[in-house]
Amino acid sequence: MIGGCPHSIDRSNAKTLHVNRRWSRFNETISIETAISGGRMVGIAIWGVAALLYAAFWFWYDAAGRRLTEAEIDAALAKLAASRTAGSGDLATLRTFLEADDGREFLMLNLVKVNPDLSEHPETRELMSGAEMSRAYFNRFRRILLGRACHPYYAGRKIGPYVDSWAAPPDPGWSMVGLIRYRSRRDLLSVVTHPDFTKAHALKHLGVTQTFSFPTQPIVMLGMSPRHYVGLVLAFAAALAHLAVLMIR
């Protein structure tokens, strides 16, 4: 009889098939574990990059700065006096505020009465309303503000007279109120002594007939600041990127 026993051949084939199946399952398991491990590493990398980006933003936006020295205050106030962008009383008050520097952020509250008349732009000779002149003034130094993590926090139009006042002078006809966030008093000085700010100050006098400002520090804040929504945007972007990687794999 030529050839082996049919039963022996069948058992050999079955054994080979069983080995092949086990090897195939092993390879599938390894592939799944590799994919999971790779996806985990990519996820760690994505969230790590998001965390580093937020840390860099926080350091730029929220890190406490060095306190101003007496020499720095003297130099800055001398520059302001030479540029005539503030009166002597304003400079004395400003000095008191700067000498109490704590290196922390603050919000400058501004009450503004916009010029109701048209004025001629000192450079273009174009007739502009008080509101347009005020916007032109702000646009001149907006870049300076943003470059130092300073920015408008709130701006609103006045829509009615005083509804409550106590021992206060009559309402002169305020037009709007605004809050500008300054990262520190050092940044405030950096903004107001910048050449572009000094050049733009003439526009403020043409666009505003009356104003006063004073610094505040938040006690209660229910609204979100850039430190919150930048973190949310980065987290959302990282989540989308991680989900896309998992779906592709």
PDB file of N, CA, C and O in Angstrom, residues 118-187:
ATOM      1  N   LEU A 118     -18.252 116.552  16.022  1.00  0.00           N
ATOM      2  CA  LEU A 118     -17.267 116.074  15.067  1.00  0.00           C
ATOM      3  C   LEU A 118     -15.940 116.786  15.297  1.00  0.00           C
ATOM      4  O   LEU A 118     -15.902 117.962  15.661  1.00  0.00           O
ATOM      5  N   SER A 119     -14.859 116.065  15.096  1.00  0.00           N
ATOM      6  CA  SER A 119     -13.525 116.648  15.237  1.00  0.00           C
ATOM      7  C   SER A 119     -12.681 116.231  14.040  1.00  0.00           C
ATOM      8  O   SER A 119     -12.924 115.195  13.415  1.00  0.00           O
ATOM      9  N   GLU A 120     -11.672 117.048  13.757  1.00  0.00           N
ATOM     10  CA  GLU A 120     -10.789 116.756  12.624  1.00  0.00           C
ATOM     11  C   GLU A 120      -9.620 115.904  13.088  1.00  0.00           C
ATOM     12  O   GLU A 120      -8.922 116.243  14.033  1.00  0.00           O
ATOM     13  N   HIS A 121      -9.428 114.788  12.412  1.00  0.00           N
ATOM     14  CA  HIS A 121      -8.299 113.918  12.734  1.00  0.00           C
ATOM     15  C   HIS A 121      -7.008 114.685  12.475  1.00  0.00           C
ATOM     16  O   HIS A 121      -6.839 115.283  11.405  1.00  0.00           O
ATOM     17  N   PRO A 122      -6.083 114.708  13.437  1.00  0.00           N
ATOM     18  CA  PRO A 122      -4.877 115.536  13.283  1.00  0.00           C
ATOM     19  C   PRO A 122      -3.954 115.088  12.147  1.00  0.00           C
ATOM     20  O   PRO A 122      -3.101 115.872  11.727  1.00  0.00           O
ATOM     21  N   GLU A 123      -4.108 113.890  11.659  1.00  0.00           N
ATOM     22  CA  GLU A 123      -3.230 113.406  10.591  1.00  0.00           C
ATOM     23  C   GLU A 123      -3.939 113.331   9.243  1.00  0.00           C
ATOM     24  O   GLU A 123      -3.426 113.819   8.242  1.00  0.00           O
ATOM     25  N   THR A 124      -5.127 112.746   9.222  1.00  0.00           N
ATOM     26  CA  THR A 124      -5.838 112.565   7.952  1.00  0.00           C
ATOM     27  C   THR A 124      -6.719 113.756   7.594  1.00  0.00           C
ATOM     28  O   THR A 124      -7.179 113.860   6.461  1.00  0.00           O
ATOM     29  N   ARG A 125      -6.999 114.626   8.566  1.00  0.00           N
ATOM     30  CA  ARG A 125      -7.884 115.778   8.396  1.00  0.00           C
ATOM     31  C   ARG A 125      -9.326 115.369   8.129  1.00  0.00           C
ATOM     32  O   ARG A 125     -10.147 116.175   7.695  1.00  0.00           O
ATOM     33  N   GLU A 126      -9.635 114.133   8.405  1.00  0.00           N
ATOM     34  CA  GLU A 126     -10.989 113.637   8.213  1.00  0.00           C
ATOM     35  C   GLU A 126     -11.842 113.996   9.420  1.00  0.00           C
ATOM     36  O   GLU A 126     -11.395 113.928  10.566  1.00  0.00           O
ATOM     37  N   LEU A 127     -13.098 114.424   9.156  1.00  0.00           N
ATOM     38  CA  LEU A 127     -14.008 114.711  10.254  1.00  0.00           C
ATOM     39  C   LEU A 127     -14.527 113.393  10.824  1.00  0.00           C
ATOM     40  O   LEU A 127     -15.035 112.539  10.095  1.00  0.00           O
ATOM     41  N   MET A 128     -14.401 113.253  12.141  1.00  0.00           N
ATOM     42  CA  MET A 128     -14.793 112.006  12.785  1.00  0.00           C
ATOM     43  C   MET A 128     -15.602 112.316  14.033  1.00  0.00           C
ATOM     44  O   MET A 128     -15.401 113.339  14.695  1.00  0.00           O
ATOM     45  N   SER A 129     -16.523 111.392  14.347  1.00  0.00           N
ATOM     46  CA  SER A 129     -17.290 111.531  15.579  1.00  0.00           C
ATOM     47  C   SER A 129     -16.405 111.183  16.773  1.00  0.00           C
ATOM     48  O   SER A 129     -15.313 110.625  16.620  1.00  0.00           O
ATOM     49  N   GLY A 130     -16.916 111.500  17.966  1.00  0.00           N
ATOM     50  CA  GLY A 130     -16.150 111.177  19.156  1.00  0.00           C
ATOM     51  C   GLY A 130     -15.917 109.681  19.306  1.00  0.00           C
ATOM     52  O   GLY A 130     -14.830 109.241  19.705  1.00  0.00           O
ATOM     53  N   ALA A 131     -16.943 108.886  18.970  1.00  0.00           N
ATOM     54  CA  ALA A 131     -16.801 107.431  19.071  1.00  0.00           C
ATOM     55  C   ALA A 131     -15.755 106.922  18.078  1.00  0.00           C
ATOM     56  O   ALA A 131     -14.946 106.051  18.408  1.00  0.00           O
ATOM     57  N   GLU A 132     -15.766 107.445  16.861  1.00  0.00           N
ATOM     58  CA  GLU A 132     -14.785 107.027  15.850  1.00  0.00           C
ATOM     59  C   GLU A 132     -13.376 107.424  16.262  1.00  0.00           C
ATOM     60  O   GLU A 132     -12.424 106.663  16.075  1.00  0.00           O
ATOM     61  N   MET A 133     -13.242 108.615  16.848  1.00  0.00           N
ATOM     62  CA  MET A 133     -11.930 109.074  17.290  1.00  0.00           C
ATOM     63  C   MET A 133     -11.419 108.208  18.446  1.00  0.00           C
ATOM     64  O   MET A 133     -10.223 107.875  18.511  1.00  0.00           O
ATOM     65  N   SER A 134     -12.331 107.819  19.329  1.00  0.00           N
ATOM     66  CA  SER A 134     -11.949 106.959  20.453  1.00  0.00           C
ATOM     67  C   SER A 134     -11.491 105.592  19.961  1.00  0.00           C
ATOM     68  O   SER A 134     -10.521 105.019  20.478  1.00  0.00           O
ATOM     69  N   ARG A 135     -12.187 105.049  18.955  1.00  0.00           N
ATOM     70  CA  ARG A 135     -11.770 103.765  18.385  1.00  0.00           C
ATOM     71  C   ARG A 135     -10.408 103.878  17.710  1.00  0.00           C
ATOM     72  O   ARG A 135      -9.567 102.974  17.815  1.00  0.00           O
ATOM     73  N   ALA A 136     -10.186 104.992  17.004  1.00  0.00           N
ATOM     74  CA  ALA A 136      -8.887 105.196  16.363  1.00  0.00           C
ATOM     75  C   ALA A 136      -7.779 105.278  17.415  1.00  0.00           C
ATOM     76  O   ALA A 136      -6.672 104.756  17.210  1.00  0.00           O
ATOM     77  N   TYR A 137      -8.094 105.922  18.538  1.00  0.00           N
ATOM     78  CA  TYR A 137      -7.130 106.018  19.648  1.00  0.00           C
ATOM     79  C   TYR A 137      -6.790 104.639  20.189  1.00  0.00           C
ATOM     80  O   TYR A 137      -5.613 104.290  20.347  1.00  0.00           O
ATOM     81  N   PHE A 138      -7.834 103.820  20.439  1.00  0.00           N
ATOM     82  CA  PHE A 138      -7.581 102.499  20.999  1.00  0.00           C
ATOM     83  C   PHE A 138      -6.844 101.600  20.013  1.00  0.00           C
ATOM     84  O   PHE A 138      -5.956 100.838  20.393  1.00  0.00           O
ATOM     85  N   ASN A 139      -7.184 101.697  18.725  1.00  0.00           N
ATOM     86  CA  ASN A 139      -6.543 100.837  17.716  1.00  0.00           C
ATOM     87  C   ASN A 139      -5.045 101.100  17.623  1.00  0.00           C
ATOM     88  O   ASN A 139      -4.281 100.207  17.235  1.00  0.00           O
ATOM     89  N   ARG A 140      -4.626 102.303  17.988  1.00  0.00           N
ATOM     90  CA  ARG A 140      -3.206 102.644  17.911  1.00  0.00           C
ATOM     91  C   ARG A 140      -2.367 101.835  18.899  1.00  0.00           C
ATOM     92  O   ARG A 140      -1.223 101.498  18.616  1.00  0.00           O
ATOM     93  N   PHE A 141      -2.915 101.569  20.074  1.00  0.00           N
ATOM     94  CA  PHE A 141      -2.096 100.881  21.073  1.00  0.00           C
ATOM     95  C   PHE A 141      -2.659  99.518  21.466  1.00  0.00           C
ATOM     96  O   PHE A 141      -2.183  98.895  22.418  1.00  0.00           O
ATOM     97  N   ARG A 142      -3.635  99.021  20.693  1.00  0.00           N
ATOM     98  CA  ARG A 142      -4.185  97.694  20.973  1.00  0.00           C
ATOM     99  C   ARG A 142      -3.098  96.624  20.893  1.00  0.00           C
ATOM    100  O   ARG A 142      -3.039  95.718  21.728  1.00  0.00           O
ATOM    101  N   ARG A 143      -2.246  96.733  19.879  1.00  0.00           N
ATOM    102  CA  ARG A 143      -1.160  95.761  19.716  1.00  0.00           C
ATOM    103  C   ARG A 143      -0.213  95.791  20.916  1.00  0.00           C
ATOM    104  O   ARG A 143       0.281  94.743  21.352  1.00  0.00           O
ATOM    105  N   ILE A 144       0.047  96.972  21.443  1.00  0.00           N
ATOM    106  CA  ILE A 144       0.929  97.104  22.606  1.00  0.00           C
ATOM    107  C   ILE A 144       0.308  96.384  23.804  1.00  0.00           C
ATOM    108  O   ILE A 144       0.986  95.672  24.552  1.00  0.00           O
ATOM    109  N   LEU A 145      -0.994  96.561  23.994  1.00  0.00           N
ATOM    110  CA  LEU A 145      -1.688  95.898  25.094  1.00  0.00           C
ATOM    111  C   LEU A 145      -1.603  94.379  24.974  1.00  0.00           C
ATOM    112  O   LEU A 145      -1.172  93.688  25.895  1.00  0.00           O
ATOM    113  N   LEU A 146      -2.013  93.869  23.806  1.00  0.00           N
ATOM    114  CA  LEU A 146      -2.090  92.425  23.631  1.00  0.00           C
ATOM    115  C   LEU A 146      -0.721  91.770  23.742  1.00  0.00           C
ATOM    116  O   LEU A 146      -0.600  90.634  24.218  1.00  0.00           O
ATOM    117  N   GLY A 147       0.318  92.459  23.296  1.00  0.00           N
ATOM    118  CA  GLY A 147       1.658  91.897  23.380  1.00  0.00           C
ATOM    119  C   GLY A 147       2.145  91.716  24.803  1.00  0.00           C
ATOM    120  O   GLY A 147       3.100  90.973  25.051  1.00  0.00           O
ATOM    121  N   ARG A 148       1.466  92.370  25.745  1.00  0.00           N
ATOM    122  CA  ARG A 148       1.847  92.271  27.163  1.00  0.00           C
ATOM    123  C   ARG A 148       0.759  91.578  27.985  1.00  0.00           C
ATOM    124  O   ARG A 148       0.668  91.778  29.195  1.00  0.00           O
ATOM    125  N   ALA A 149      -0.052  90.770  27.306  1.00  0.00           N
ATOM    126  CA  ALA A 149      -1.140  90.031  27.961  1.00  0.00           C
ATOM    127  C   ALA A 149      -2.126  90.967  28.649  1.00  0.00           C
ATOM    128  O   ALA A 149      -2.748  90.612  29.655  1.00  0.00           O
ATOM    129  N   CYS A 150      -2.269  92.176  28.115  1.00  0.00           N
ATOM    130  CA  CYS A 150      -3.265  93.132  28.601  1.00  0.00           C
ATOM    131  C   CYS A 150      -4.353  93.244  27.529  1.00  0.00           C
ATOM    132  O   CYS A 150      -4.053  93.187  26.341  1.00  0.00           O
ATOM    133  N   HIS A 151      -5.587  93.421  27.945  1.00  0.00           N
ATOM    134  CA  HIS A 151      -6.670  93.417  26.962  1.00  0.00           C
ATOM    135  C   HIS A 151      -7.946  93.973  27.576  1.00  0.00           C
ATOM    136  O   HIS A 151      -8.110  93.977  28.807  1.00  0.00           O
ATOM    137  N   PRO A 152      -8.868  94.426  26.718  1.00  0.00           N
ATOM    138  CA  PRO A 152     -10.182  94.825  27.235  1.00  0.00           C
ATOM    139  C   PRO A 152     -10.876  93.625  27.871  1.00  0.00           C
ATOM    140  O   PRO A 152     -10.873  92.523  27.313  1.00  0.00           O
ATOM    141  N   TYR A 153     -11.464  93.837  29.033  1.00  0.00           N
ATOM    142  CA  TYR A 153     -12.166  92.761  29.729  1.00  0.00           C
ATOM    143  C   TYR A 153     -13.674  92.920  29.604  1.00  0.00           C
ATOM    144  O   TYR A 153     -14.408  91.942  29.515  1.00  0.00           O
ATOM    145  N   TYR A 154     -14.112  94.173  29.599  1.00  0.00           N
ATOM    146  CA  TYR A 154     -15.534  94.462  29.453  1.00  0.00           C
ATOM    147  C   TYR A 154     -15.677  95.878  28.937  1.00  0.00           C
ATOM    148  O   TYR A 154     -14.923  96.775  29.314  1.00  0.00           O
ATOM    149  N   ALA A 155     -16.658  96.092  28.064  1.00  0.00           N
ATOM    150  CA  ALA A 155     -17.024  97.432  27.613  1.00  0.00           C
ATOM    151  C   ALA A 155     -18.534  97.468  27.436  1.00  0.00           C
ATOM    152  O   ALA A 155     -19.123  96.520  26.895  1.00  0.00           O
ATOM    153  N   GLY A 156     -19.158  98.535  27.916  1.00  0.00           N
ATOM    154  CA  GLY A 156     -20.614  98.634  27.801  1.00  0.00           C
ATOM    155  C   GLY A 156     -21.058 100.075  27.664  1.00  0.00           C
ATOM    156  O   GLY A 156     -20.421 100.997  28.184  1.00  0.00           O
ATOM    157  N   ARG A 157     -22.166 100.249  26.926  1.00  0.00           N
ATOM    158  CA  ARG A 157     -22.769 101.576  26.763  1.00  0.00           C
ATOM    159  C   ARG A 157     -23.658 101.896  27.956  1.00  0.00           C
ATOM    160  O   ARG A 157     -24.346 101.013  28.486  1.00  0.00           O
ATOM    161  N   LYS A 158     -23.691 103.138  28.340  1.00  0.00           N
ATOM    162  CA  LYS A 158     -24.611 103.596  29.380  1.00  0.00           C
ATOM    163  C   LYS A 158     -26.003 103.710  28.762  1.00  0.00           C
ATOM    164  O   LYS A 158     -26.164 104.312  27.692  1.00  0.00           O
ATOM    165  N   ILE A 159     -27.003 103.124  29.410  1.00  0.00           N
ATOM    166  CA  ILE A 159     -28.355 103.117  28.837  1.00  0.00           C
ATOM    167  C   ILE A 159     -29.370 103.816  29.736  1.00  0.00           C
ATOM    168  O   ILE A 159     -30.579 103.758  29.477  1.00  0.00           O
ATOM    169  N   GLY A 160     -28.901 104.495  30.765  1.00  0.00           N
ATOM    170  CA  GLY A 160     -29.821 105.212  31.633  1.00  0.00           C
ATOM    171  C   GLY A 160     -29.074 106.074  32.634  1.00  0.00           C
ATOM    172  O   GLY A 160     -27.852 105.976  32.766  1.00  0.00           O
ATOM    173  N   PRO A 161     -29.796 106.937  33.353  1.00  0.00           N
ATOM    174  CA  PRO A 161     -29.154 107.797  34.355  1.00  0.00           C
ATOM    175  C   PRO A 161     -28.823 107.003  35.606  1.00  0.00           C
ATOM    176  O   PRO A 161     -29.117 105.816  35.719  1.00  0.00           O
ATOM    177  N   TYR A 162     -28.195 107.684  36.572  1.00  0.00           N
ATOM    178  CA  TYR A 162     -27.937 107.037  37.857  1.00  0.00           C
ATOM    179  C   TYR A 162     -29.267 106.559  38.451  1.00  0.00           C
ATOM    180  O   TYR A 162     -30.224 107.330  38.542  1.00  0.00           O
ATOM    181  N   VAL A 163     -29.329 105.325  38.873  1.00  0.00           N
ATOM    182  CA  VAL A 163     -30.522 104.837  39.566  1.00  0.00           C
ATOM    183  C   VAL A 163     -30.289 104.818  41.073  1.00  0.00           C
ATOM    184  O   VAL A 163     -31.232 104.642  41.847  1.00  0.00           O
ATOM    185  N   ASP A 164     -29.045 105.020  41.478  1.00  0.00           N
ATOM    186  CA  ASP A 164     -28.725 105.112  42.903  1.00  0.00           C
ATOM    187  C   ASP A 164     -27.415 105.863  43.025  1.00  0.00           C
ATOM    188  O   ASP A 164     -26.444 105.566  42.326  1.00  0.00           O
ATOM    189  N   SER A 165     -27.370 106.861  43.864  1.00  0.00           N
ATOM    190  CA  SER A 165     -26.126 107.598  44.114  1.00  0.00           C
ATOM    191  C   SER A 165     -26.191 108.166  45.518  1.00  0.00           C
ATOM    192  O   SER A 165     -27.272 108.436  46.044  1.00  0.00           O
ATOM    193  N   TRP A 166     -25.025 108.342  46.118  1.00  0.00           N
ATOM    194  CA  TRP A 166     -24.974 108.844  47.495  1.00  0.00           C
ATOM    195  C   TRP A 166     -23.809 109.811  47.604  1.00  0.00           C
ATOM    196  O   TRP A 166     -22.667 109.437  47.409  1.00  0.00           O
ATOM    197  N   ALA A 167     -24.121 111.057  47.905  1.00  0.00           N
ATOM    198  CA  ALA A 167     -23.102 112.104  48.060  1.00  0.00           C
ATOM    199  C   ALA A 167     -22.179 112.148  46.846  1.00  0.00           C
ATOM    200  O   ALA A 167     -20.968 112.365  46.983  1.00  0.00           O
ATOM    201  N   ALA A 168     -22.731 111.919  45.670  1.00  0.00           N
ATOM    202  CA  ALA A 168     -21.944 111.925  44.441  1.00  0.00           C
ATOM    203  C   ALA A 168     -22.340 113.129  43.588  1.00  0.00           C
ATOM    204  O   ALA A 168     -23.495 113.579  43.648  1.00  0.00           O
ATOM    205  N   PRO A 169     -21.408 113.654  42.805  1.00  0.00           N
ATOM    206  CA  PRO A 169     -21.755 114.768  41.918  1.00  0.00           C
ATOM    207  C   PRO A 169     -22.743 114.306  40.857  1.00  0.00           C
ATOM    208  O   PRO A 169     -22.879 113.100  40.602  1.00  0.00           O
ATOM    209  N   PRO A 170     -23.453 115.242  40.240  1.00  0.00           N
ATOM    210  CA  PRO A 170     -24.428 114.868  39.210  1.00  0.00           C
ATOM    211  C   PRO A 170     -23.755 114.126  38.050  1.00  0.00           C
ATOM    212  O   PRO A 170     -22.569 114.307  37.775  1.00  0.00           O
ATOM    213  N   ASP A 171     -24.543 113.304  37.399  1.00  0.00           N
ATOM    214  CA  ASP A 171     -24.065 112.562  36.232  1.00  0.00           C
ATOM    215  C   ASP A 171     -23.709 113.557  35.127  1.00  0.00           C
ATOM    216  O   ASP A 171     -24.558 114.320  34.671  1.00  0.00           O
ATOM    217  N   PRO A 172     -22.448 113.572  34.689  1.00  0.00           N
ATOM    218  CA  PRO A 172     -22.061 114.520  33.632  1.00  0.00           C
ATOM    219  C   PRO A 172     -22.493 114.074  32.239  1.00  0.00           C
ATOM    220  O   PRO A 172     -22.272 114.791  31.268  1.00  0.00           O
ATOM    221  N   GLY A 173     -23.094 112.883  32.161  1.00  0.00           N
ATOM    222  CA  GLY A 173     -23.494 112.360  30.860  1.00  0.00           C
ATOM    223  C   GLY A 173     -22.528 111.311  30.341  1.00  0.00           C
ATOM    224  O   GLY A 173     -22.136 111.341  29.169  1.00  0.00           O
ATOM    225  N   TRP A 174     -22.152 110.383  31.214  1.00  0.00           N
ATOM    226  CA  TRP A 174     -21.236 109.323  30.803  1.00  0.00           C
ATOM    227  C   TRP A 174     -21.800 108.565  29.611  1.00  0.00           C
ATOM    228  O   TRP A 174     -23.009 108.353  29.507  1.00  0.00           O
ATOM    229  N   SER A 175     -20.922 108.146  28.719  1.00  0.00           N
ATOM    230  CA  SER A 175     -21.332 107.411  27.519  1.00  0.00           C
ATOM    231  C   SER A 175     -21.107 105.907  27.662  1.00  0.00           C
ATOM    232  O   SER A 175     -21.901 105.107  27.161  1.00  0.00           O
ATOM    233  N   MET A 176     -20.026 105.528  28.319  1.00  0.00           N
ATOM    234  CA  MET A 176     -19.691 104.110  28.406  1.00  0.00           C
ATOM    235  C   MET A 176     -18.780 103.832  29.587  1.00  0.00           C
ATOM    236  O   MET A 176     -18.208 104.760  30.189  1.00  0.00           O
ATOM    237  N   VAL A 177     -18.676 102.554  29.910  1.00  0.00           N
ATOM    238  CA  VAL A 177     -17.771 102.103  30.955  1.00  0.00           C
ATOM    239  C   VAL A 177     -16.953 100.945  30.390  1.00  0.00           C
ATOM    240  O   VAL A 177     -17.439 100.185  29.547  1.00  0.00           O
ATOM    241  N   GLY A 178     -15.704 100.848  30.820  1.00  0.00           N
ATOM    242  CA  GLY A 178     -14.852  99.770  30.322  1.00  0.00           C
ATOM    243  C   GLY A 178     -13.896  99.289  31.391  1.00  0.00           C
ATOM    244  O   GLY A 178     -13.547 100.027  32.322  1.00  0.00           O
ATOM    245  N   LEU A 179     -13.508  98.034  31.270  1.00  0.00           N
ATOM    246  CA  LEU A 179     -12.492  97.434  32.135  1.00  0.00           C
ATOM    247  C   LEU A 179     -11.374  96.903  31.253  1.00  0.00           C
ATOM    248  O   LEU A 179     -11.637  96.180  30.290  1.00  0.00           O
ATOM    249  N   ILE A 180     -10.147  97.282  31.559  1.00  0.00           N
ATOM    250  CA  ILE A 180      -8.984  96.763  30.837  1.00  0.00           C
ATOM    251  C   ILE A 180      -8.115  95.994  31.810  1.00  0.00           C
ATOM    252  O   ILE A 180      -7.782  96.490  32.893  1.00  0.00           O
ATOM    253  N   ARG A 181      -7.781  94.769  31.420  1.00  0.00           N
ATOM    254  CA  ARG A 181      -6.947  93.922  32.256  1.00  0.00           C
ATOM    255  C   ARG A 181      -5.472  94.216  31.985  1.00  0.00           C
ATOM    256  O   ARG A 181      -5.021  94.205  30.847  1.00  0.00           O
ATOM    257  N   TYR A 182      -4.725  94.500  33.048  1.00  0.00           N
ATOM    258  CA  TYR A 182      -3.279  94.667  32.964  1.00  0.00           C
ATOM    259  C   TYR A 182      -2.619  93.526  33.743  1.00  0.00           C
ATOM    260  O   TYR A 182      -3.031  93.214  34.866  1.00  0.00           O
ATOM    261  N   ARG A 183      -1.618  92.931  33.140  1.00  0.00           N
ATOM    262  CA  ARG A 183      -0.931  91.806  33.780  1.00  0.00           C
ATOM    263  C   ARG A 183      -0.223  92.248  35.051  1.00  0.00           C
ATOM    264  O   ARG A 183      -0.130  91.483  36.016  1.00  0.00           O
ATOM    265  N   SER A 184       0.269  93.479  35.069  1.00  0.00           N
ATOM    266  CA  SER A 184       0.969  93.996  36.248  1.00  0.00           C
ATOM    267  C   SER A 184       1.109  95.499  36.089  1.00  0.00           C
ATOM    268  O   SER A 184       0.848  96.070  35.025  1.00  0.00           O
ATOM    269  N   ARG A 185       1.553  96.155  37.127  1.00  0.00           N
ATOM    270  CA  ARG A 185       1.786  97.605  37.064  1.00  0.00           C
ATOM    271  C   ARG A 185       2.997  97.909  36.178  1.00  0.00           C
ATOM    272  O   ARG A 185       3.060  98.964  35.543  1.00  0.00           O
ATOM    273  N   ARG A 186       3.925  96.978  36.117  1.00  0.00           N
ATOM    274  CA  ARG A 186       5.052  97.133  35.197  1.00  0.00           C
ATOM    275  C   ARG A 186       4.550  97.194  33.756  1.00  0.00           C
ATOM    276  O   ARG A 186       5.029  97.993  32.958  1.00  0.00           O
ATOM    277  N   ASP A 187       3.576  96.351  33.440  1.00  0.00           N
ATOM    278  CA  ASP A 187       3.023  96.361  32.083  1.00  0.00           C
ATOM    279  C   ASP A 187       2.255  97.647  31.810  1.00  0.00           C
ATOM    280  O   ASP A 187       2.268  98.160  30.689  1.00  0.00           O
TER     281      ASP A 187
END
